[in-house]
JSON list of C-alpha atoms in Angstrom, two decimals:
[
{"chain": "A", "resi": 1, "resn": "UNK", "atom": "CA", "xyz": [22.32, -5.55, -1.78]},
{"chain": "A", "resi": 2, "resn": "UNK", "atom": "CA", "xyz": [23.96, -5.86, -5.12]},
{"chain": "A", "resi": 3, "resn": "UNK", "atom": "CA", "xyz": [22.56, -7.09, -8.40]},
{"chain": "A", "resi": 4, "resn": "UNK", "atom": "CA", "xyz": [24.78, -9.60, -10.16]},
{"chain": "A", "resi": 5, "resn": "UNK", "atom": "CA", "xyz": [25.14, -9.95, -13.92]},
{"chain": "A", "resi": 6, "resn": "UNK", "atom": "CA", "xyz": [22.08, -12.22, -14.11]},
{"chain": "A", "resi": 7, "resn": "UNK", "atom": "CA", "xyz": [19.79, -9.66, -12.46]},
{"chain": "A", "resi": 8, "resn": "UNK", "atom": "CA", "xyz": [19.68, -11.44, -9.11]},
{"chain": "A", "resi": 9, "resn": "UNK", "atom": "CA", "xyz": [20.03, -9.63, -5.81]},
{"chain": "A", "resi": 10, "resn": "UNK", "atom": "CA", "xyz": [23.00, -10.62, -3.71]},
{"chain": "A", "resi": 11, "resn": "UNK", "atom": "CA", "xyz": [22.97, -10.04, 0.03]},
{"chain": "A", "resi": 12, "resn": "UNK", "atom": "CA", "xyz": [26.40, -8.67, 0.90]},
{"chain": "A", "resi": 13, "resn": "UNK", "atom": "CA", "xyz": [25.76, -8.91, 4.64]},
{"chain": "A", "resi": 14, "resn": "UNK", "atom": "CA", "xyz": [26.28, -12.69, 4.63]},
{"chain": "A", "resi": 15, "resn": "UNK", "atom": "CA", "xyz": [29.75, -14.19, 4.56]},
{"chain": "A", "resi": 16, "resn": "UNK", "atom": "CA", "xyz": [29.53, -16.94, 1.91]},
{"chain": "A", "resi": 17, "resn": "UNK", "atom": "CA", "xyz": [32.33, -18.99, 3.50]},
{"chain": "A", "resi": 18, "resn": "UNK", "atom": "CA", "xyz": [31.04, -19.33, 7.05]},
{"chain": "A", "resi": 19, "resn": "UNK", "atom": "CA", "xyz": [27.38, -18.33, 6.84]},
{"chain": "A", "resi": 20, "resn": "UNK", "atom": "CA", "xyz": [27.92, -15.74, 9.56]},
{"chain": "A", "resi": 21, "resn": "UNK", "atom": "CA", "xyz": [26.65, -12.22, 9.19]},
{"chain": "A", "resi": 22, "resn": "UNK", "atom": "CA", "xyz": [28.98, -9.28, 8.94]},
{"chain": "A", "resi": 23, "resn": "UNK", "atom": "CA", "xyz": [28.52, -6.43, 11.39]},
{"chain": "A", "resi": 24, "resn": "UNK", "atom": "CA", "xyz": [26.09, -3.72, 10.30]},
{"chain": "A", "resi": 25, "resn": "UNK", "atom": "CA", "xyz": [27.60, -0.58, 8.85]},
{"chain": "A", "resi": 26, "resn": "UNK", "atom": "CA", "xyz": [27.36, 2.33, 11.26]},
{"chain": "A", "resi": 27, "resn": "UNK", "atom": "CA", "xyz": [26.18, 5.62, 9.77]},
{"chain": "A", "resi": 28, "resn": "UNK", "atom": "CA", "xyz": [26.97, 9.02, 11.14]},
{"chain": "A", "resi": 29, "resn": "UNK", "atom": "CA", "xyz": [23.90, 10.90, 12.43]},
{"chain": "A", "resi": 30, "resn": "UNK", "atom": "CA", "xyz": [23.98, 13.28, 9.45]},
{"chain": "A", "resi": 31, "resn": "UNK", "atom": "CA", "xyz": [24.20, 10.34, 7.01]},
{"chain": "A", "resi": 32, "resn": "UNK", "atom": "CA", "xyz": [21.39, 8.57, 8.82]},
{"chain": "A", "resi": 33, "resn": "UNK", "atom": "CA", "xyz": [19.17, 11.65, 8.58]},
{"chain": "A", "resi": 34, "resn": "UNK", "atom": "CA", "xyz": [19.91, 11.98, 4.86]},
{"chain": "A", "resi": 35, "resn": "UNK", "atom": "CA", "xyz": [19.17, 8.30, 4.18]},
{"chain": "A", "resi": 36, "resn": "UNK", "atom": "CA", "xyz": [15.93, 8.50, 6.19]},
{"chain": "A", "resi": 37, "resn": "UNK", "atom": "CA", "xyz": [14.81, 11.67, 4.36]},
{"chain": "A", "resi": 38, "resn": "UNK", "atom": "CA", "xyz": [15.52, 10.11, 0.95]},
{"chain": "A", "resi": 39, "resn": "UNK", "atom": "CA", "xyz": [13.63, 6.95, 1.90]},
{"chain": "A", "resi": 40, "resn": "UNK", "atom": "CA", "xyz": [10.67, 8.97, 3.17]},
{"chain": "A", "resi": 41, "resn": "UNK", "atom": "CA", "xyz": [10.59, 10.98, -0.06]},
{"chain": "A", "resi": 42, "resn": "UNK", "atom": "CA", "xyz": [10.66, 7.80, -2.19]},
{"chain": "A", "resi": 43, "resn": "UNK", "atom": "CA", "xyz": [7.79, 6.31, -0.17]},
{"chain": "A", "resi": 44, "resn": "UNK", "atom": "CA", "xyz": [5.72, 9.49, -0.44]},
{"chain": "A", "resi": 45, "resn": "UNK", "atom": "CA", "xyz": [6.30, 9.68, -4.19]},
{"chain": "A", "resi": 46, "resn": "UNK", "atom": "CA", "xyz": [5.35, 6.01, -4.61]},
{"chain": "A", "resi": 47, "resn": "UNK", "atom": "CA", "xyz": [2.09, 6.55, -2.73]},
{"chain": "A", "resi": 48, "resn": "UNK", "atom": "CA", "xyz": [1.28, 9.71, -4.74]},
{"chain": "A", "resi": 49, "resn": "UNK", "atom": "CA", "xyz": [1.95, 7.87, -8.01]},
{"chain": "A", "resi": 50, "resn": "UNK", "atom": "CA", "xyz": [-0.18, 4.92, -6.92]},
{"chain": "A", "resi": 51, "resn": "UNK", "atom": "CA", "xyz": [-3.05, 7.20, -5.92]},
{"chain": "A", "resi": 52, "resn": "UNK", "atom": "CA", "xyz": [-2.82, 9.05, -9.25]},
{"chain": "A", "resi": 53, "resn": "UNK", "atom": "CA", "xyz": [-3.37, 5.74, -11.11]},
{"chain": "A", "resi": 54, "resn": "UNK", "atom": "CA", "xyz": [-6.65, 5.12, -9.28]},
{"chain": "A", "resi": 55, "resn": "UNK", "atom": "CA", "xyz": [-10.01, 6.24, -10.64]},
{"chain": "A", "resi": 56, "resn": "UNK", "atom": "CA", "xyz": [-11.33, 7.53, -7.32]},
{"chain": "A", "resi": 57, "resn": "UNK", "atom": "CA", "xyz": [-14.90, 8.76, -7.86]},
{"chain": "A", "resi": 58, "resn": "UNK", "atom": "CA", "xyz": [-15.62, 9.81, -4.31]},
{"chain": "A", "resi": 59, "resn": "UNK", "atom": "CA", "xyz": [-14.21, 9.52, -0.82]},
{"chain": "A", "resi": 60, "resn": "UNK", "atom": "CA", "xyz": [-16.18, 8.86, 2.38]},
{"chain": "A", "resi": 61, "resn": "UNK", "atom": "CA", "xyz": [-15.39, 8.38, 6.07]},
{"chain": "A", "resi": 62, "resn": "UNK", "atom": "CA", "xyz": [-16.58, 5.58, 8.32]},
{"chain": "A", "resi": 63, "resn": "UNK", "atom": "CA", "xyz": [-17.95, 6.16, 11.82]},
{"chain": "A", "resi": 64, "resn": "UNK", "atom": "CA", "xyz": [-14.43, 5.31, 13.03]},
{"chain": "A", "resi": 65, "resn": "UNK", "atom": "CA", "xyz": [-13.09, 8.12, 10.80]},
{"chain": "A", "resi": 66, "resn": "UNK", "atom": "CA", "xyz": [-11.38, 5.78, 8.33]},
{"chain": "A", "resi": 67, "resn": "UNK", "atom": "CA", "xyz": [-11.05, 7.21, 4.82]},
{"chain": "A", "resi": 68, "resn": "UNK", "atom": "CA", "xyz": [-12.57, 5.03, 2.08]},
{"chain": "A", "resi": 69, "resn": "UNK", "atom": "CA", "xyz": [-11.94, 5.71, -1.62]},
{"chain": "A", "resi": 70, "resn": "UNK", "atom": "CA", "xyz": [-14.65, 4.49, -4.00]},
{"chain": "A", "resi": 71, "resn": "UNK", "atom": "CA", "xyz": [-13.68, 3.31, -7.47]},
{"chain": "A", "resi": 72, "resn": "UNK", "atom": "CA", "xyz": [-15.61, 1.79, -10.39]},
{"chain": "A", "resi": 73, "resn": "UNK", "atom": "CA", "xyz": [-15.45, -1.99, -10.20]},
{"chain": "A", "resi": 74, "resn": "UNK", "atom": "CA", "xyz": [-14.27, -2.09, -13.82]},
{"chain": "A", "resi": 75, "resn": "UNK", "atom": "CA", "xyz": [-11.06, -0.30, -12.85]},
{"chain": "A", "resi": 76, "resn": "UNK", "atom": "CA", "xyz": [-10.11, -3.24, -10.61]},
{"chain": "A", "resi": 77, "resn": "UNK", "atom": "CA", "xyz": [-11.33, -6.00, -12.90]},
{"chain": "A", "resi": 78, "resn": "UNK", "atom": "CA", "xyz": [-10.67, -5.00, -16.52]},
{"chain": "A", "resi": 79, "resn": "UNK", "atom": "CA", "xyz": [-11.44, -8.54, -17.71]},
{"chain": "A", "resi": 80, "resn": "UNK", "atom": "CA", "xyz": [-14.87, -8.38, -16.05]},
{"chain": "A", "resi": 81, "resn": "UNK", "atom": "CA", "xyz": [-14.14, -11.06, -13.46]},
{"chain": "A", "resi": 82, "resn": "UNK", "atom": "CA", "xyz": [-14.54, -9.96, -9.87]},
{"chain": "A", "resi": 83, "resn": "UNK", "atom": "CA", "xyz": [-13.95, -12.10, -6.80]},
{"chain": "A", "resi": 84, "resn": "UNK", "atom": "CA", "xyz": [-16.97, -13.22, -4.83]},
{"chain": "A", "resi": 85, "resn": "UNK", "atom": "CA", "xyz": [-17.64, -11.26, -1.65]},
{"chain": "A", "resi": 86, "resn": "UNK", "atom": "CA", "xyz": [-16.81, -12.96, 1.65]},
{"chain": "A", "resi": 87, "resn": "UNK", "atom": "CA", "xyz": [-19.39, -15.36, 3.04]},
{"chain": "A", "resi": 88, "resn": "UNK", "atom": "CA", "xyz": [-21.30, -15.11, 6.29]},
{"chain": "A", "resi": 89, "resn": "UNK", "atom": "CA", "xyz": [-18.20, -16.02, 8.26]},
{"chain": "A", "resi": 90, "resn": "UNK", "atom": "CA", "xyz": [-16.07, -13.38, 6.46]},
{"chain": "A", "resi": 91, "resn": "UNK", "atom": "CA", "xyz": [-15.15, -9.90, 7.55]},
{"chain": "A", "resi": 92, "resn": "UNK", "atom": "CA", "xyz": [-18.19, -7.75, 8.40]},
{"chain": "A", "resi": 93, "resn": "UNK", "atom": "CA", "xyz": [-18.05, -4.57, 6.31]},
{"chain": "A", "resi": 94, "resn": "UNK", "atom": "CA", "xyz": [-21.58, -3.35, 6.98]},
{"chain": "A", "resi": 95, "resn": "UNK", "atom": "CA", "xyz": [-20.23, -0.45, 9.04]},
{"chain": "A", "resi": 96, "resn": "UNK", "atom": "CA", "xyz": [-18.66, 0.95, 5.85]},
{"chain": "A", "resi": 97, "resn": "UNK", "atom": "CA", "xyz": [-22.12, 1.52, 4.37]},
{"chain": "A", "resi": 98, "resn": "UNK", "atom": "CA", "xyz": [-23.12, 3.90, 7.17]},
{"chain": "A", "resi": 99, "resn": "UNK", "atom": "CA", "xyz": [-21.63, 7.37, 6.91]},
{"chain": "A", "resi": 100, "resn": "UNK", "atom": "CA", "xyz": [-19.82, 9.21, 9.65]},
{"chain": "A", "resi": 101, "resn": "UNK", "atom": "CA", "xyz": [-21.32, 12.50, 10.76]},
{"chain": "A", "resi": 102, "resn": "UNK", "atom": "CA", "xyz": [-21.63, 14.87, 7.82]},
{"chain": "A", "resi": 103, "resn": "UNK", "atom": "CA", "xyz": [-20.47, 12.38, 5.17]},
{"chain": "A", "resi": 104, "resn": "UNK", "atom": "CA", "xyz": [-22.33, 10.70, 2.36]},
{"chain": "A", "resi": 105, "resn": "UNK", "atom": "CA", "xyz": [-23.25, 7.03, 1.99]},
{"chain": "A", "resi": 106, "resn": "UNK", "atom": "CA", "xyz": [-21.36, 5.16, -0.72]},
{"chain": "A", "resi": 107, "resn": "UNK", "atom": "CA", "xyz": [-22.63, 5.45, -4.28]},
{"chain": "A", "resi": 108, "resn": "UNK", "atom": "CA", "xyz": [-24.44, 2.23, -5.28]},
{"chain": "A", "resi": 109, "resn": "UNK", "atom": "CA", "xyz": [-22.44, 1.68, -8.50]},
{"chain": "A", "resi": 110, "resn": "UNK", "atom": "CA", "xyz": [-19.05, 1.86, -6.79]},
{"chain": "A", "resi": 111, "resn": "UNK", "atom": "CA", "xyz": [-16.98, -0.47, -4.66]},
{"chain": "A", "resi": 112, "resn": "UNK", "atom": "CA", "xyz": [-14.68, 0.48, -1.81]},
{"chain": "A", "resi": 113, "resn": "UNK", "atom": "CA", "xyz": [-10.96, 0.22, -2.28]}
]
């Protein structure tokens, strides 16, 4: 992809005249490994940065061993408006309120994220 002078992305894989795609570029195994390692590092850094912005108060595990971070509701709704919880026909999250072996139940003043 290339960004033109107006800040738009341009897909260089499409031939503008015929609408046919150009063949994919073939990378050498060493180049492919380097590209994959760089991409993995960027993803890891993004996730670390995103986690650092969260106000995680505590972390619990569900009976299915899923990790749940608990954050103050104000951190997700700075204007004070929070979406209504799902109705009776919505997703059942009751299992999140029961701790896995050796873990604590969620704090009452927090919401799961």
